[in-house]
CSV table of C-alpha atoms in Angstrom, one decimal:
chain,number,residue,atom,x,y,z
A,788,UNK,CA,-27.8,-9.3,-0.9
A,789,UNK,CA,-24.2,-10.2,0.0
A,790,UNK,CA,-22.5,-10.5,3.4
A,791,UNK,CA,-19.8,-8.1,4.6
A,792,UNK,CA,-17.3,-11.0,4.3
A,793,UNK,CA,-18.2,-11.6,0.6
A,794,UNK,CA,-18.0,-7.8,0.0
A,795,UNK,CA,-14.5,-7.8,1.3
A,796,UNK,CA,-13.6,-10.8,-0.8
A,797,UNK,CA,-15.0,-9.0,-3.9
A,798,UNK,CA,-13.0,-5.8,-3.0
A,799,UNK,CA,-9.8,-7.8,-2.8
A,800,UNK,CA,-10.6,-9.6,-6.1
A,801,UNK,CA,-11.0,-6.2,-7.8
A,802,UNK,CA,-7.8,-4.8,-6.2
A,803,UNK,CA,-5.9,-7.8,-7.6
A,804,UNK,CA,-7.4,-7.2,-11.0
A,805,UNK,CA,-6.6,-3.5,-10.9
A,806,UNK,CA,-2.9,-4.1,-10.1
A,807,UNK,CA,-2.8,-6.7,-12.8
A,808,UNK,CA,-3.9,-4.1,-15.3
A,809,UNK,CA,-1.3,-1.7,-13.9
A,810,UNK,CA,1.5,-4.2,-14.3
A,811,UNK,CA,0.4,-4.9,-17.9
A,812,UNK,CA,0.2,-1.1,-18.8
A,813,UNK,CA,2.5,0.1,-21.6
A,814,UNK,CA,4.2,2.5,-19.2
A,815,UNK,CA,4.1,3.6,-15.5
A,816,UNK,CA,2.2,6.8,-16.2
A,817,UNK,CA,-0.6,5.0,-18.0
A,818,UNK,CA,-0.7,2.4,-15.2
A,819,UNK,CA,-0.8,5.2,-12.6
A,820,UNK,CA,-3.9,6.8,-14.4
A,821,UNK,CA,-5.6,3.4,-14.4
A,822,UNK,CA,-4.8,2.8,-10.7
A,823,UNK,CA,-6.1,6.3,-9.7
A,824,UNK,CA,-9.4,5.9,-11.6
A,825,UNK,CA,-9.9,2.3,-10.4
A,826,UNK,CA,-9.1,3.1,-6.7
A,827,UNK,CA,-11.3,6.2,-6.7
A,828,UNK,CA,-14.2,4.1,-8.1
A,829,UNK,CA,-13.7,1.4,-5.5
A,830,UNK,CA,-13.6,4.0,-2.6
A,831,UNK,CA,-16.7,5.8,-3.9
A,832,UNK,CA,-18.9,2.9,-4.8
A,833,UNK,CA,-17.9,-0.4,-3.4
A,834,UNK,CA,-19.8,-1.8,-0.3
A,835,UNK,CA,-16.5,-2.7,1.4
A,836,UNK,CA,-15.0,0.7,0.9
A,837,UNK,CA,-13.4,2.2,4.1
A,838,UNK,CA,-15.1,5.5,3.2
A,839,UNK,CA,-18.1,5.8,5.6
A,840,UNK,CA,-21.4,5.1,3.8
A,841,UNK,CA,-22.7,8.6,4.8
A,842,UNK,CA,-19.7,10.2,3.1
A,843,UNK,CA,-19.7,8.3,-0.2
A,844,UNK,CA,-22.2,10.5,-2.1
A,845,UNK,CA,-19.9,13.5,-1.5
A,846,UNK,CA,-16.7,11.6,-2.2
A,847,UNK,CA,-14.9,13.0,-5.3
A,848,UNK,CA,-11.7,11.0,-5.1
A,849,UNK,CA,-8.5,11.2,-3.2
A,850,UNK,CA,-6.0,14.0,-3.9
A,851,UNK,CA,-3.1,12.5,-5.8
A,852,UNK,CA,0.3,14.0,-6.3
A,853,UNK,CA,1.6,14.6,-9.8
A,854,UNK,CA,3.4,11.6,-11.2
A,855,UNK,CA,7.2,11.9,-10.7
A,856,UNK,CA,9.3,9.2,-12.6
A,857,UNK,CA,12.3,9.8,-10.3
A,858,UNK,CA,10.3,8.1,-7.5
A,859,UNK,CA,9.9,4.8,-9.3
A,860,UNK,CA,12.6,2.1,-8.6
A,861,UNK,CA,13.4,-1.4,-9.7
A,862,UNK,CA,15.4,-2.4,-6.7
A,863,UNK,CA,17.0,-5.5,-5.2
A,864,UNK,CA,15.9,-6.8,-1.9
A,865,UNK,CA,18.9,-6.9,0.5
A,866,UNK,CA,18.2,-10.1,2.4
A,867,UNK,CA,21.4,-9.9,4.5
A,868,UNK,CA,19.6,-8.5,7.5
A,869,UNK,CA,18.6,-9.6,11.0
A,870,UNK,CA,15.3,-11.3,11.2
A,871,UNK,CA,13.4,-8.8,13.4
A,872,UNK,CA,9.9,-9.6,14.7
A,873,UNK,CA,7.2,-6.8,14.5
A,874,UNK,CA,3.9,-7.4,16.3
A,875,UNK,CA,1.0,-5.1,15.7
A,876,UNK,CA,-2.0,-5.3,18.1
A,877,UNK,CA,-5.4,-4.9,16.5
A,878,UNK,CA,-8.9,-4.5,17.8
A,879,UNK,CA,-10.3,-7.2,15.6
A,880,UNK,CA,-7.6,-9.7,14.6
A,881,UNK,CA,-5.5,-9.9,17.8
A,882,UNK,CA,-1.8,-9.5,17.3
A,883,UNK,CA,-0.7,-9.3,13.6
A,884,UNK,CA,2.9,-10.7,13.4
A,885,UNK,CA,5.5,-9.7,10.8
A,886,UNK,CA,9.1,-10.7,10.3
A,887,UNK,CA,11.6,-8.5,8.5
A,888,UNK,CA,12.9,-10.4,5.4
A,889,UNK,CA,14.9,-7.7,3.7
A,890,UNK,CA,15.7,-4.0,3.2
A,891,UNK,CA,15.2,-1.8,0.1
A,892,UNK,CA,18.0,0.7,-0.4
A,893,UNK,CA,16.4,3.6,-2.4
A,894,UNK,CA,18.6,6.4,-3.7
A,895,UNK,CA,17.6,9.9,-2.5
A,896,UNK,CA,14.8,8.4,-0.4
A,897,UNK,CA,16.3,6.1,2.2
A,898,UNK,CA,16.0,2.5,3.4
A,899,UNK,CA,12.7,0.6,3.9
A,900,UNK,CA,12.3,-2.7,5.6
A,901,UNK,CA,10.4,-5.5,3.7
A,902,UNK,CA,8.1,-7.4,6.0
A,903,UNK,CA,6.6,-10.8,5.7
A,904,UNK,CA,3.1,-11.3,7.2
A,905,UNK,CA,3.3,-14.4,9.4
A,906,UNK,CA,-0.4,-15.0,9.5
A,907,UNK,CA,-2.1,-17.6,7.4
A,908,UNK,CA,-1.1,-17.4,3.8
A,909,UNK,CA,1.6,-14.8,4.3
A,910,UNK,CA,2.5,-11.8,2.1
A,911,UNK,CA,5.0,-9.1,1.5
A,912,UNK,CA,4.3,-5.7,3.1
A,913,UNK,CA,6.1,-2.4,2.7
A,914,UNK,CA,4.7,0.7,4.4
A,915,UNK,CA,6.3,4.1,4.3
A,916,UNK,CA,6.1,7.3,6.4
A,917,UNK,CA,7.8,10.4,5.0
A,918,UNK,CA,8.5,13.9,6.3
A,919,UNK,CA,5.2,15.2,5.1
A,920,UNK,CA,3.3,12.8,7.4
A,921,UNK,CA,0.6,14.8,9.1
A,922,UNK,CA,1.3,17.8,6.8
A,923,UNK,CA,0.2,16.5,3.5
A,924,UNK,CA,0.4,12.8,3.7
A,925,UNK,CA,-1.4,10.5,6.2
A,926,UNK,CA,0.2,10.9,9.6
A,927,UNK,CA,0.5,7.2,10.2
A,928,UNK,CA,2.2,6.5,6.9
A,929,UNK,CA,1.0,4.9,3.7
A,930,UNK,CA,1.3,1.5,2.0
A,931,UNK,CA,3.5,0.8,-1.1
A,932,UNK,CA,3.2,-3.0,-1.3
A,933,UNK,CA,0.8,-5.4,0.4
A,934,UNK,CA,0.7,-8.6,-1.7
A,935,UNK,CA,-1.8,-10.4,0.5
A,936,UNK,CA,-4.4,-7.7,-0.6
A,937,UNK,CA,-3.2,-7.5,-4.2
A,938,UNK,CA,-1.1,-4.3,-4.0
A,939,UNK,CA,1.8,-5.6,-6.1
A,940,UNK,CA,3.6,-3.4,-8.7
A,941,UNK,CA,5.8,-6.2,-10.1
A,942,UNK,CA,9.3,-7.4,-10.0
A,943,UNK,CA,10.7,-11.0,-9.6
A,944,UNK,CA,10.5,-12.5,-6.1
A,945,UNK,CA,12.6,-15.5,-7.2
A,946,UNK,CA,15.3,-13.2,-8.5
A,947,UNK,CA,15.0,-10.9,-5.5
A,948,UNK,CA,13.9,-7.6,-6.9
A,949,UNK,CA,10.8,-5.5,-6.7
A,950,UNK,CA,9.2,-2.5,-8.5
A,951,UNK,CA,8.8,0.2,-5.8
A,952,UNK,CA,6.9,3.3,-7.0
A,953,UNK,CA,6.0,5.9,-4.5
A,954,UNK,CA,3.5,7.4,-6.9
A,955,UNK,CA,1.3,4.4,-6.0
A,956,UNK,CA,1.6,5.0,-2.2
A,957,UNK,CA,-1.9,4.7,-0.8
A,958,UNK,CA,-3.7,5.5,2.4
A,959,UNK,CA,-4.6,2.6,4.8
A,960,UNK,CA,-8.2,2.1,5.5
A,961,UNK,CA,-7.9,3.7,9.0
A,962,UNK,CA,-7.2,7.0,7.2
A,963,UNK,CA,-10.8,7.1,6.2
A,964,UNK,CA,-12.6,5.7,9.3
A,965,UNK,CA,-11.6,4.9,12.9
A,966,UNK,CA,-13.6,1.7,12.6
A,967,UNK,CA,-10.5,0.2,10.8
A,968,UNK,CA,-7.3,-1.0,12.5
A,969,UNK,CA,-4.2,-0.8,10.3
A,970,UNK,CA,-0.5,-1.7,10.7
A,971,UNK,CA,1.2,1.7,10.6
A,972,UNK,CA,4.7,2.3,9.3
A,973,UNK,CA,7.3,1.5,12.0
A,974,UNK,CA,10.4,3.6,12.6
A,975,UNK,CA,12.5,1.5,10.2
A,976,UNK,CA,10.0,2.4,7.4
A,977,UNK,CA,10.2,6.1,8.1
A,978,UNK,CA,12.3,8.1,5.6
A,979,UNK,CA,13.9,11.5,5.9
A,980,UNK,CA,12.5,12.7,2.6
A,981,UNK,CA,9.3,14.4,1.5
A,982,UNK,CA,7.1,12.2,-0.8
A,983,UNK,CA,4.4,14.5,-2.3
A,984,UNK,CA,3.1,11.7,-4.6
A,985,UNK,CA,0.6,9.0,-4.4
A,986,UNK,CA,-2.5,9.5,-2.2
A,987,UNK,CA,-2.2,12.5,-0.1
A,988,UNK,CA,-4.0,13.3,3.2
A,989,UNK,CA,-7.5,11.8,3.3
């Protein structure tokens, strides 16, 4: 029998491995199918899943929008931005501090801030909230990238560009259970466009 902490460690290891397979896929559509199947399996069966235990037997996967290639970007990070601080209070981890390190300029979608987690270890974090929030996508927004937890679609950090694919947008854990506290997309990560792809309303 493992502990909850080791279950979470295993969850993260599996997420890292899943995104590694996605990056190695022959094309984005193949990678998306692998991601969808892998994430559904984790949500349905893993002991650290945010889906409540009593709901897992009936869980049949998250509704996913049809893959749209136009919503995949290889985009430079604009680092000529003010270093803004964003602090997220949480019930379990105190205040979670982020600093803006760049902006992504995405054609036909809008701009998204790129955040650096200032807690131990650090990581790149890009959430997004679209015009379907509360009407088809999770009301608090979804996550695109969260490198501290393995959600990394590729790019080259040293060269300053990232793969940003909205088809991989996923619901934060708090979309499944109020027991979880999640950083939700701030105003600067809210876009005036519908994004009916990725994981839809939980």
